Tab-separated table of C-alpha atoms and ligand atoms in Angstrom:
chain	number	residue	atom	x	y	z
A	5	MET	CA	144.562	214.160	68.063
A	6	ARG	CA	140.817	214.834	67.998
A	7	ILE	CA	139.465	218.099	66.545
A	8	LEU	CA	135.947	219.526	66.545
A	9	THR	CA	135.270	222.137	63.856
A	10	ALA	CA	132.167	224.253	63.282
A	11	ALA	CA	131.107	227.611	61.831
A	12	ILE	CA	128.616	230.275	62.904
A	13	VAL	CA	128.889	233.284	60.636
A	14	THR	CA	126.716	236.342	60.408
A	15	GLU	CA	127.452	240.044	60.632
A	16	THR	CA	124.839	241.993	62.554
A	17	ASN	CA	123.759	245.465	61.532
A	18	THR	CA	122.229	246.550	64.834
A	19	PHE	CA	120.495	249.469	63.089
A	20	SER	CA	118.551	247.069	60.819
A	21	PRO	CA	114.956	246.377	61.843
A	22	GLN	CA	114.983	243.007	60.059
A	23	PRO	CA	115.859	240.232	62.555
A	24	THR	CA	118.052	237.304	61.535
A	25	ASP	CA	115.973	234.139	61.908
A	26	TRP	CA	116.231	230.473	60.879
A	27	GLU	CA	115.063	231.389	57.392
A	28	GLN	CA	118.258	233.376	56.662
A	29	PHE	CA	120.485	230.547	57.929
A	30	GLN	CA	118.543	227.941	55.972
A	31	ALA	CA	118.887	230.050	52.797
A	32	CYS	CA	122.672	229.566	52.929
A	33	GLY	CA	122.408	225.791	53.399
A	34	LEU	CA	122.496	225.145	57.150
A	35	CYS	CA	124.394	221.972	58.111
A	36	TRP	CA	124.021	220.346	61.520
A	37	ARG	CA	126.033	217.163	61.239
A	38	GLU	CA	128.374	215.208	58.960
A	39	GLY	CA	125.629	213.844	56.691
A	40	ASP	CA	124.398	217.366	55.876
A	41	TYR	CA	127.669	218.317	54.179
A	42	ILE	CA	126.579	217.161	50.743
A	43	GLU	CA	127.905	220.001	48.615
A	44	GLU	CA	131.025	222.131	48.962
A	45	THR	CA	129.942	225.752	48.675
A	46	ALA	CA	131.510	228.995	49.901
A	47	PHE	CA	129.515	228.375	53.106
A	48	THR	CA	130.632	224.818	53.858
A	49	ALA	CA	134.231	225.251	52.630
A	50	PRO	CA	135.837	226.359	55.957
A	51	VAL	CA	134.606	223.356	57.953
A	52	LEU	CA	135.489	220.964	55.117
A	53	LEU	CA	138.967	222.507	54.815
A	54	ILE	CA	139.731	221.780	58.488
A	55	LYS	CA	138.509	218.232	57.960
A	56	ARG	CA	140.855	217.753	54.978
A	57	LEU	CA	143.842	219.273	56.754
A	58	GLY	CA	143.294	217.257	59.928
A	59	GLU	CA	142.747	213.943	58.149
A	60	ARG	CA	145.786	214.533	55.927
A	61	ASP	CA	147.839	214.714	59.127
A	62	GLY	CA	146.236	211.613	60.631
A	63	HIS	CA	143.912	213.370	63.090
A	64	GLU	CA	140.260	212.636	63.713
A	65	VAL	CA	138.033	215.573	62.762
A	66	VAL	CA	134.395	215.799	63.891
A	67	LEU	CA	132.110	218.182	61.995
A	68	GLY	CA	129.769	220.317	64.060
A	69	PRO	CA	127.226	222.734	62.619
A	70	SER	CA	128.012	225.182	59.834
A	71	ALA	CA	125.593	228.104	59.842
A	72	TYR	CA	125.844	231.187	57.641
A	73	ALA	CA	123.288	233.971	57.307
A	74	ASP	CA	123.378	237.077	55.159
A	75	PRO	CA	123.868	240.153	57.335
A	76	ALA	CA	120.745	241.713	58.843
A	77	GLY	CA	119.552	242.823	62.277
A	78	PRO	CA	120.191	240.964	65.568
A	79	THR	CA	119.774	237.190	65.458
A	80	ARG	CA	116.815	235.698	67.313
A	81	ARG	CA	117.902	234.567	70.772
A	82	GLY	CA	116.618	231.023	70.254
A	83	VAL	CA	118.478	230.671	66.954
A	84	TYR	CA	121.840	231.686	68.406
A	85	GLU	CA	121.346	229.585	71.540
A	86	SER	CA	120.380	226.505	69.507
A	87	LEU	CA	123.505	226.775	67.367
A	88	ARG	CA	125.724	227.361	70.403
A	89	GLU	CA	124.150	224.482	72.327
A	90	GLU	CA	124.693	222.146	69.395
A	91	ILE	CA	128.435	222.877	69.476
A	92	LEU	CA	128.530	222.432	73.272
A	93	ARG	CA	126.484	219.245	73.041
A	94	ARG	CA	128.932	217.806	70.515
A	95	ILE	CA	131.791	218.539	72.916
A	96	GLU	CA	129.912	216.567	75.591
A	97	THR	CA	128.744	213.655	73.469
A	98	ASP	CA	131.605	213.263	70.954
A	99	GLY	CA	134.498	214.503	73.133
A	100	PRO	CA	137.014	214.743	74.580
A	101	PHE	CA	138.665	216.982	71.999
A	102	ASP	CA	142.231	218.252	71.886
A	103	ALA	CA	141.188	221.233	69.777
A	104	VAL	CA	138.082	223.173	68.797
A	105	LEU	CA	138.568	225.232	65.623
A	106	LEU	CA	135.759	227.637	64.794
A	107	THR	CA	135.030	229.824	61.794
A	108	LEU	CA	133.138	232.843	63.110
A	109	HIS	CA	132.366	236.322	61.884
A	110	GLY	CA	133.085	238.299	65.034
A	111	ALA	CA	130.297	240.876	64.673
A	112	MET	CA	127.324	238.678	65.542
A	113	VAL	CA	124.774	240.174	67.906
A	114	ALA	CA	121.724	238.245	69.121
A	115	GLU	CA	118.796	239.230	71.299
A	116	GLY	CA	120.315	239.299	74.791
A	117	TYR	CA	123.909	238.842	73.502
A	118	GLU	CA	126.024	241.795	72.354
A	119	ASP	CA	129.064	239.567	71.806
A	120	CYS	CA	127.939	236.157	70.567
A	121	GLU	CA	131.466	235.032	69.656
A	122	GLY	CA	132.846	236.018	73.075
A	123	ASP	CA	130.006	234.116	74.730
A	124	LEU	CA	130.498	231.072	72.508
A	125	LEU	CA	134.281	230.919	72.926
A	126	HIS	CA	133.974	231.188	76.724
A	127	LYS	CA	131.394	228.422	76.897
A	128	VAL	CA	133.538	226.226	74.632
A	129	ARG	CA	136.539	226.911	76.872
A	130	GLU	CA	134.511	225.935	79.966
A	131	ARG	CA	133.597	222.632	78.360
A	132	VAL	CA	136.962	221.612	76.940
A	133	GLY	CA	139.109	222.840	79.853
A	134	ALA	CA	142.346	224.803	79.970
A	135	THR	CA	144.604	222.338	78.191
A	136	ALA	CA	142.667	221.958	74.940
A	137	PHE	CA	143.322	224.415	72.103
A	138	VAL	CA	140.448	226.787	71.329
A	139	GLY	CA	140.872	228.891	68.201
A	140	ALA	CA	138.807	230.958	65.800
A	141	MET	CA	139.174	232.561	62.393
A	142	LEU	CA	137.305	235.875	62.062
A	143	ASP	CA	136.243	238.367	59.406
A	144	PRO	CA	138.111	241.696	59.629
A	145	HIS	CA	134.760	243.438	60.104
A	146	CYS	CA	134.582	241.956	63.598
A	147	HIS	CA	134.280	243.552	67.007
A	148	LEU	CA	137.423	241.979	68.444
A	149	THR	CA	136.414	241.858	72.087
A	150	ALA	CA	138.505	241.146	75.153
A	151	ALA	CA	136.101	238.277	75.898
A	152	MET	CA	136.944	236.535	72.609
A	153	VAL	CA	140.700	236.985	73.011
A	154	SER	CA	140.735	235.856	76.641
A	155	ALA	CA	138.869	232.622	75.872
A	156	ALA	CA	140.884	231.580	72.815
A	157	ASP	CA	144.480	230.399	72.468
A	158	ALA	CA	144.663	232.026	69.053
A	159	ILE	CA	142.475	234.091	66.747
A	160	THR	CA	143.380	234.698	63.115
A	161	ILE	CA	141.680	237.442	61.126
A	162	MET	CA	141.423	237.808	57.364
A	163	LYS	CA	143.762	240.568	56.235
A	164	GLU	CA	142.201	241.383	52.895
A	165	TYR	CA	139.120	243.444	52.027
A	166	PRO	CA	137.841	242.149	49.540
A	167	HIS	CA	138.150	238.976	51.626
A	168	THR	CA	140.368	236.844	49.441
A	169	ASP	CA	142.446	235.161	52.159
A	170	GLY	CA	139.945	233.202	54.261
A	171	GLU	CA	141.526	229.872	53.356
A	172	GLN	CA	145.028	231.150	54.177
A	173	ARG	CA	143.927	232.428	57.577
A	174	LEU	CA	142.183	229.157	58.402
A	175	ARG	CA	145.296	227.202	57.422
A	176	GLU	CA	147.286	229.574	59.623
A	177	LEU	CA	144.974	228.881	62.576
A	178	TYR	CA	145.377	225.144	62.032
A	179	ARG	CA	149.188	225.451	61.938
A	180	ILE	CA	149.211	227.530	65.149
A	181	CYS	CA	146.985	224.910	66.803
A	182	LEU	CA	149.463	222.124	65.956
A	183	ARG	CA	152.420	224.158	67.219
A	184	VAL	CA	150.709	225.065	70.511
A	185	LEU	CA	149.655	221.486	71.174
A	186	ALA	CA	153.167	220.274	70.308
A	187	GLY	CA	154.550	222.683	72.917
A	188	GLU	CA	156.492	224.672	70.317
A	189	ILE	CA	154.822	227.942	71.184
A	190	ARG	CA	153.180	229.358	74.272
A	191	PRO	CA	150.812	232.111	73.148
A	192	ALA	CA	151.233	235.579	74.603
A	193	ALA	CA	148.866	238.164	73.185
A	194	ALA	CA	148.174	241.885	73.321
A	195	LEU	CA	144.925	243.472	72.168
A	196	ILE	CA	144.732	247.202	71.539
A	197	ASP	CA	141.890	249.557	70.649
A	198	CYS	CA	142.837	252.058	67.929
A	199	GLY	CA	140.071	254.509	68.944
A	200	LEU	CA	138.425	254.850	65.563
A	201	VAL	CA	135.616	253.632	63.336
A	202	GLY	CA	135.967	253.408	59.570
A	203	VAL	CA	136.219	251.201	56.488
A	204	TRP	CA	139.597	249.962	55.296
A	205	PRO	CA	139.595	248.753	51.667
A	206	THR	CA	142.878	246.909	51.279
A	207	SER	CA	142.597	247.177	47.493
A	208	HIS	CA	143.579	250.874	47.847
A	209	GLU	CA	146.791	252.604	48.885
A	210	PRO	CA	147.901	253.434	51.511
A	211	ILE	CA	145.970	250.600	53.187
A	212	ARG	CA	147.486	248.054	50.785
A	213	SER	CA	150.985	248.874	52.023
A	214	LEU	CA	149.830	248.886	55.656
A	215	VAL	CA	148.651	245.283	55.265
A	216	ASP	CA	151.902	244.326	53.547
A	217	ARG	CA	153.911	245.831	56.407
A	218	ILE	CA	151.812	243.892	58.928
A	219	SER	CA	152.467	240.670	56.987
A	220	LEU	CA	156.196	241.435	56.991
A	221	ARG	CA	156.222	241.880	60.796
A	222	GLU	CA	154.705	238.399	61.118
A	223	THR	CA	157.848	236.888	59.624
A	224	HIS	CA	159.956	238.058	62.575
A	225	GLU	CA	160.273	235.881	65.673
A	226	PRO	CA	158.790	235.795	68.280
A	227	ILE	CA	155.701	237.123	66.480
A	228	VAL	CA	153.320	234.300	65.544
A	229	SER	CA	150.341	236.157	64.085
A	230	ILE	CA	148.938	239.670	63.742
A	231	GLY	CA	145.274	240.506	63.277
A	232	PHE	CA	143.976	243.903	62.192
A	233	ALA	CA	140.264	243.978	62.998
A	234	HIS	CA	138.754	246.797	60.948
A	235	GLY	CA	135.556	246.716	63.020
A	236	PHE	CA	132.014	246.908	61.688
A	237	PRO	CA	130.705	250.482	61.853
A	238	TRP	CA	127.030	249.471	61.700
A	239	GLY	CA	127.239	247.320	64.819
A	240	ASP	CA	126.449	249.411	67.889
A	241	VAL	CA	128.233	247.449	70.623
A	242	PRO	CA	130.610	248.681	73.346
A	243	GLU	CA	133.795	247.344	71.677
A	244	ALA	CA	133.094	248.317	68.050
A	245	GLY	CA	135.948	249.826	66.036
A	246	ALA	CA	139.453	249.113	64.774
A	247	ARG	CA	141.611	246.877	66.977
A	248	VAL	CA	144.925	245.070	66.693
A	249	LEU	CA	145.776	241.662	68.136
A	250	VAL	CA	149.376	240.492	68.238
A	251	LEU	CA	150.165	236.925	69.179
A	252	THR	CA	153.739	236.011	70.086
A	253	ASN	CA	155.586	233.059	71.512
A	254	GLU	CA	155.806	233.930	75.219
A	255	ALA	CA	156.904	237.526	74.577
A	256	LEU	CA	154.246	239.762	76.114
A	257	ASP	CA	156.467	242.821	75.788
A	258	VAL	CA	156.905	242.282	72.032
A	259	ALA	CA	153.175	241.615	71.650
A	260	GLU	CA	152.368	244.902	73.306
A	261	SER	CA	155.024	247.055	71.623
A	262	THR	CA	154.106	245.657	68.194
A	263	ALA	CA	150.388	246.217	68.789
A	264	VAL	CA	151.075	249.802	69.889
A	265	ALA	CA	153.248	250.459	66.823
A	266	ILE	CA	150.606	249.119	64.418
A	267	ALA	CA	147.822	251.015	66.197
A	268	ASP	CA	149.901	254.192	65.785
A	269	GLU	CA	150.192	253.508	62.048
A	270	ILE	CA	146.469	252.879	61.757
A	271	TRP	CA	145.703	256.090	63.631
A	272	SER	CA	147.996	258.042	61.312
A	273	LEU	CA	146.110	256.642	58.287
A	274	ARG	CA	142.626	257.375	59.641
A	275	ASP	CA	141.826	259.876	56.892
A	276	PHE	CA	141.975	256.966	54.425
A	277	ALA	CA	139.472	254.858	56.413
A	278	ARG	CA	136.644	255.801	54.115
A	279	ILE	CA	135.404	255.501	50.560
A	280	GLU	CA	135.292	258.454	48.148
A	281	THR	CA	131.850	258.786	46.574
A	282	VAL	CA	130.064	260.696	43.811
A	283	SER	CA	126.365	261.593	43.700
A	284	VAL	CA	123.821	259.525	41.748
A	285	SER	CA	123.480	262.387	39.283
A	286	GLU	CA	127.254	262.710	38.735
A	287	ALA	CA	127.609	258.948	38.319
A	288	LEU	CA	124.861	258.648	35.700
A	289	SER	CA	126.158	261.700	33.832
A	290	GLU	CA	129.541	259.947	33.583
A	291	VAL	CA	127.787	256.862	32.251
A	292	ALA	CA	125.888	258.914	29.653
A	293	VAL	CA	129.123	260.225	28.092
A	294	SER	CA	131.150	257.030	28.483
A	295	ARG	CA	132.284	255.572	25.168
A	296	GLN	CA	134.264	252.588	26.367
A	297	GLY	CA	132.316	250.505	28.759
A	298	PRO	CA	131.550	249.375	31.305
A	299	VAL	CA	131.650	251.926	34.091
A	300	VAL	CA	131.068	250.005	37.323
A	301	LEU	CA	128.906	251.875	39.827
A	302	ALA	CA	128.838	250.637	43.430
A	303	ASP	CA	125.506	251.208	45.172
A	304	ILE	CA	127.201	251.057	48.549
A	305	ALA	CA	124.321	252.188	50.777
A	306	ASP	CA	122.261	249.159	49.688
A	307	ASN	CA	124.929	246.486	50.142
A	308	PRO	CA	123.290	243.383	51.631
A	309	GLY	CA	126.794	242.418	52.797
A	310	GLY	CA	126.487	245.139	55.430
A	311	GLY	CA	122.906	244.310	56.348
A	312	ALA	CA	121.052	246.518	53.831
A	313	PRO	CA	117.909	245.122	52.135
A	314	GLY	CA	119.450	244.930	48.641
A	315	ASP	CA	116.300	246.090	46.878
A	316	SER	CA	116.545	249.875	46.744
A	317	THR	CA	115.401	251.490	43.511
A	318	PHE	CA	116.945	254.981	43.704
A	319	ILE	CA	119.686	254.567	41.110
A	320	LEU	CA	117.604	252.308	38.853
A	321	ARG	CA	114.699	254.777	38.794
A	322	GLU	CA	117.029	257.644	37.884
A	323	ALA	CA	118.660	255.597	35.102
A	324	LEU	CA	115.232	254.795	33.623
A	325	ASN	CA	114.130	258.429	33.940
A	326	ARG	CA	117.199	259.503	31.982
A	327	GLY	CA	116.506	256.967	29.260
A	328	LEU	CA	119.936	255.330	29.632
A	329	ARG	CA	120.376	252.079	27.733
A	330	ASP	CA	122.838	249.190	27.845
A	331	ILE	CA	123.189	249.258	31.585
A	332	ALA	CA	122.527	246.521	34.129
A	333	ILE	CA	121.999	246.234	37.884
A	334	SER	CA	122.593	243.315	40.202
A	335	LEU	CA	121.573	241.825	42.561
A	336	VAL	CA	118.085	243.056	43.413
A	337	HIS	CA	116.535	240.975	46.183
A	338	ASP	CA	112.955	240.415	45.076
A	339	PRO	CA	111.646	236.834	45.425
A	340	GLN	CA	108.117	237.904	44.525
A	341	SER	CA	109.147	239.314	41.120
A	342	VAL	CA	111.404	236.310	40.468
A	343	ASP	CA	108.461	233.950	40.997
A	344	GLN	CA	106.294	236.052	38.674
A	345	CYS	CA	108.997	235.770	36.000
A	346	PHE	CA	109.051	231.982	36.358
A	347	ASP	CA	105.256	231.904	36.066
A	348	ALA	CA	105.352	234.040	32.899
A	349	GLY	CA	108.215	232.088	31.284
A	350	LEU	CA	111.323	232.899	29.241
A	351	GLY	CA	110.808	235.533	26.541
A	352	ALA	CA	107.420	236.586	27.875
A	353	PRO	CA	106.494	240.107	28.932
A	354	ALA	CA	105.550	240.710	32.581
A	355	ASN	CA	104.191	243.593	34.613
A	356	LEU	CA	106.439	243.765	37.675
A	357	ARG	CA	106.780	245.851	40.825
A	358	ILE	CA	110.550	245.699	41.214
A	359	GLY	CA	112.262	246.249	44.586
A	360	GLY	CA	111.370	248.934	47.101
A	361	LYS	CA	109.689	246.433	49.375
A	362	HIS	CA	111.611	247.094	52.609
A	363	GLY	CA	110.309	250.542	53.443
A	364	ARG	CA	111.876	253.975	53.335
A	365	VAL	CA	115.514	252.887	52.917
A	366	SER	CA	114.592	251.018	49.717
A	367	GLY	CA	112.556	253.765	48.026
A	368	GLU	CA	109.372	252.990	46.101
A	369	PRO	CA	108.849	249.849	44.014
A	370	LEU	CA	109.325	250.401	40.273
A	371	GLU	CA	106.245	249.495	38.270
A	372	VAL	CA	107.504	248.345	34.871
A	373	ARG	CA	106.663	246.222	31.885
A	374	ALA	CA	109.660	243.975	31.439
A	375	THR	CA	110.734	241.191	29.130
A	376	ILE	CA	112.082	238.034	30.735
A	377	ARG	CA	115.515	237.324	29.247
A	378	GLY	CA	116.925	234.640	31.531
A	379	LEU	CA	115.871	232.272	34.290
A	380	SER	CA	117.800	229.980	36.631
A	381	GLU	CA	116.670	227.809	39.518
A	382	ARG	CA	120.244	227.527	40.805
A	383	HIS	CA	122.031	230.738	39.992
A	384	SER	CA	125.420	231.275	41.656
A	385	GLN	CA	128.469	233.502	41.542
A	386	GLN	CA	132.169	233.190	42.199
A	387	SER	CA	133.329	234.410	45.567
A	388	PRO	CA	135.974	237.195	45.807
A	389	ALA	CA	138.451	234.436	46.720
A	390	GLU	CA	139.277	231.337	44.710
A	391	GLY	CA	137.220	228.361	45.805
A	392	PRO	CA	133.655	227.124	45.872
A	393	ARG	CA	130.850	229.254	44.452
A	394	ILE	CA	128.235	231.294	46.324
A	395	PRO	CA	124.765	229.834	45.709
A	396	LEU	CA	122.096	232.433	44.876
A	397	GLY	CA	119.076	230.234	44.213
A	398	ARG	CA	116.157	231.138	41.994
A	399	SER	CA	116.963	234.204	39.874
A	400	ALA	CA	115.751	236.060	36.800
A	401	TRP	CA	117.185	238.502	34.239
A	402	VAL	CA	114.647	241.031	32.970
A	403	GLU	CA	114.998	243.894	30.485
A	404	ILE	CA	113.195	247.220	30.531
A	405	ASP	CA	114.052	249.326	27.448
A	406	GLY	CA	117.748	248.453	27.400
A	407	VAL	CA	118.058	248.449	31.198
A	408	HIS	CA	118.813	244.976	32.552
A	409	VAL	CA	117.935	243.873	36.079
A	410	ILE	CA	119.053	240.687	37.818
A	411	LEU	CA	116.443	239.708	40.396
A	412	THR	CA	117.105	237.020	42.954
A	413	HIS	CA	115.668	235.062	45.852
A	414	SER	CA	118.974	235.310	47.715
A	415	ARG	CA	119.815	238.513	49.550
A	416	TYR	CA	123.480	238.704	48.648
A	417	GLN	CA	125.858	241.336	47.309
A	418	ALA	CA	127.067	241.122	43.699
A	419	VAL	CA	130.769	240.240	43.756
A	420	SER	CA	131.484	238.640	40.400
A	421	PRO	CA	130.594	239.451	36.744
A	422	ASP	CA	129.010	236.014	36.442
A	423	VAL	CA	125.967	237.344	38.354
A	424	PHE	CA	125.194	238.664	34.849
A	425	SER	CA	126.902	236.207	32.512
A	426	GLY	CA	125.566	233.189	34.425
A	427	LEU	CA	122.111	234.161	33.164
A	428	GLY	CA	123.307	234.967	29.628
A	429	LEU	CA	124.044	238.715	29.838
A	430	ASP	CA	127.605	239.796	28.954
A	431	PRO	CA	128.499	242.663	31.342
A	432	ALA	CA	131.670	243.560	29.411
A	433	ALA	CA	129.526	244.619	26.429
A	434	LEU	CA	127.486	247.103	28.460
A	435	ARG	CA	127.912	250.834	29.052
A	436	ALA	CA	127.576	250.476	32.826
A	437	VAL	CA	126.919	247.895	35.485
A	438	ILE	CA	125.592	248.756	38.926
A	439	VAL	CA	126.474	246.465	41.799
A	440	LYS	CA	125.014	246.515	45.292
A	441	SER	CA	128.322	246.071	47.109
A	442	THR	CA	130.795	248.270	48.994
A	443	ASN	CA	134.202	246.851	48.123
A	444	HIS	CA	134.119	243.057	47.677
A	445	PHE	CA	133.110	243.462	44.012
A	446	ARG	CA	136.501	245.001	43.212
A	447	ALA	CA	138.312	241.658	43.374
A	448	ARG	CA	136.581	240.411	40.212
A	449	PHE	CA	134.910	243.424	38.555
A	450	SER	CA	138.204	245.349	38.244
A	451	ALA	CA	139.128	243.072	35.329
A	452	ILE	CA	136.199	244.276	33.189
A	453	ALA	CA	135.733	247.825	34.506
A	454	ASP	CA	136.780	250.863	32.510
A	455	ARG	CA	136.275	252.897	35.694
A	456	ILE	CA	134.805	252.236	39.123
A	457	LEU	CA	132.721	254.868	40.915
A	458	SER	CA	131.297	254.500	44.418
A	459	VAL	CA	127.927	256.196	44.462
A	460	ASP	CA	126.450	258.060	47.410
A	461	THR	CA	122.964	256.624	47.157
A	462	PRO	CA	120.324	256.967	49.861
A	463	GLY	CA	119.946	253.729	51.816
A	464	ALA	CA	120.590	251.712	54.929
A	465	LEU	CA	124.398	251.970	55.128
A	466	SER	CA	125.400	255.528	55.886
A	467	LEU	CA	129.117	256.280	55.546
A	468	ASP	CA	128.723	259.294	57.822
A	469	PHE	CA	130.374	257.524	60.750
A	470	ALA	CA	130.573	260.660	62.891
A	471	ASN	CA	126.795	260.757	63.024
A	472	LEU	CA	125.787	257.106	63.322
A	473	PRO	CA	123.352	256.983	66.252
A	474	TYR	CA	125.493	254.907	68.601
A	475	GLN	CA	123.976	254.142	71.994
A	476	ARG	CA	126.284	251.366	73.181
A	477	ARG	CA	129.568	252.367	71.542
A	478	ALA	CA	131.478	255.073	73.434
A	479	ARG	CA	131.257	258.210	71.354
A	480	ASN	CA	134.789	259.472	71.987
A	481	VAL	CA	136.166	257.780	68.879
A	482	TRP	CA	137.267	259.157	65.514
A	483	PRO	CA	135.704	260.571	63.357
A	484	ARG	CA	133.318	262.014	65.952
A	485	CYS	CA	136.321	262.919	68.081
A	486	ASP	CA	139.771	263.763	66.696
A	487	SER	CA	141.773	263.144	69.861
A	488	ARG	CA	142.978	259.671	70.625
A	489	PRO	CA	141.681	257.904	73.764
A	490	GLU	CA	144.383	257.724	76.496
A	491	GLN	CA	144.318	254.070	77.574
A	492	THR	CA	144.183	251.905	74.520
A	493	VAL	CA	145.691	248.546	75.576
A	494	VAL	CA	142.688	246.334	76.269
A	495	LEU	CA	144.265	243.043	77.232
A	496	ARG	CA	147.650	241.412	77.728
A	497	GLN	CA	147.528	237.715	78.206
A	498	LEU	CA	149.965	234.842	78.636
A	499	GLN	CA	148.719	231.265	78.280
A	500	PRO	CA	147.694	229.388	80.306
A	501	ARG	CA	145.070	232.038	80.845
A	502	ARG	CA	146.767	234.486	83.176
A	503	PHE	CA	145.341	237.956	82.704
A	504	ILE	CA	147.644	240.904	83.051
A	505	LEU	CA	145.122	243.738	82.559
B	235	ZN	ZN1	133.801	241.485	56.127
């Protein structure tokens, strides 16, 4: 068997004014062809995993491009089209292929394309024909569109948020591919819209048990796979929001009844589709009286993982104003200050203008005299899941009167305590650590946290979903609307591609 595998992964915050260009893809180590896969990082791991699995089983695996970009605004049209055309070109020049296995995000928007993954999967299907297997693994923060589902034989979606099960879901996709091509299963799928927008941290009850119940359903024949797409609230596209995809072996009725049952459960849990927050003032007051550290504060509105700039100064300014000591913040995206630190050298003082460089949502830059405590040309952090590390590039640790700031060239959320310890700062010894992240940090910071507080900072990622200024998304969804939309089944499909709805 011959397999082509590739990855195009970025999550588009359509409200962000900062376009996603080549620069953001290059920052994550863009690979075009086999010879570019020099290092296994969190960004190259999915494509390399498919290669290992396929070769272990005696198949030939061809590596297409692997392109990751930190979330920001819509991708430049030419960038998306170049990446797509490279995959299509490889099908033409290196084919024929029996299977095309893609790692995608599912919430990528480009100029002129509201549903990049749906467009890509359809074009791949056109090239490989009806008999080849086309499959994708998606992030749960995807817009799971009818176009994607109708073009693919199977789509698997990570179940965990923090995303700790990417490898499992990719292995699952590979196994389904082998079974379909062996004629063991004939995919029949149902896709349903749950009629709501929210965030679903699977680290918390009752969402934890919901995911466990979904996993249990998957063990019952004829169900093959169940995907719960949480949706990405900051992507204003027509099909944004929570959706459920159930894949069965030939049993369309079971696919539909199972999808309806899970959608009912999700609807009944909608009040938990959010994150409880405290104000900046309340959070820092808690820190001031804390005697057993560290309190972990999540600066959720400035999470680069959702497309925020990652350089807001609101919470840092308030901490300095209050004279708090033994606290640290990470990661502040500020290449300019990092370069100044390298110029000044380790141990030297430096006058810096920290953060606040992306306009109103970031606040004002902080003008400080800092001491440079740590420098690294190749800083990195562990990912929420086991596996290769996330490269962060050139980074610096600076101290301002007992307040520690990790500055970096990479615009990435802080997900592991080694964003601090990798530069020499022990976060466990501090009174508080502030992380620019919504929920991914919990997978690794829970081990050192005395308490975790999500802080309602100003910033780019508003959690007020009822009032997000949607133009493309229908507005009759929860929480704006508390009644459930009537027709929720989006697609029923039996392979070969025979559409029922
Ligand atoms: Zn995600």
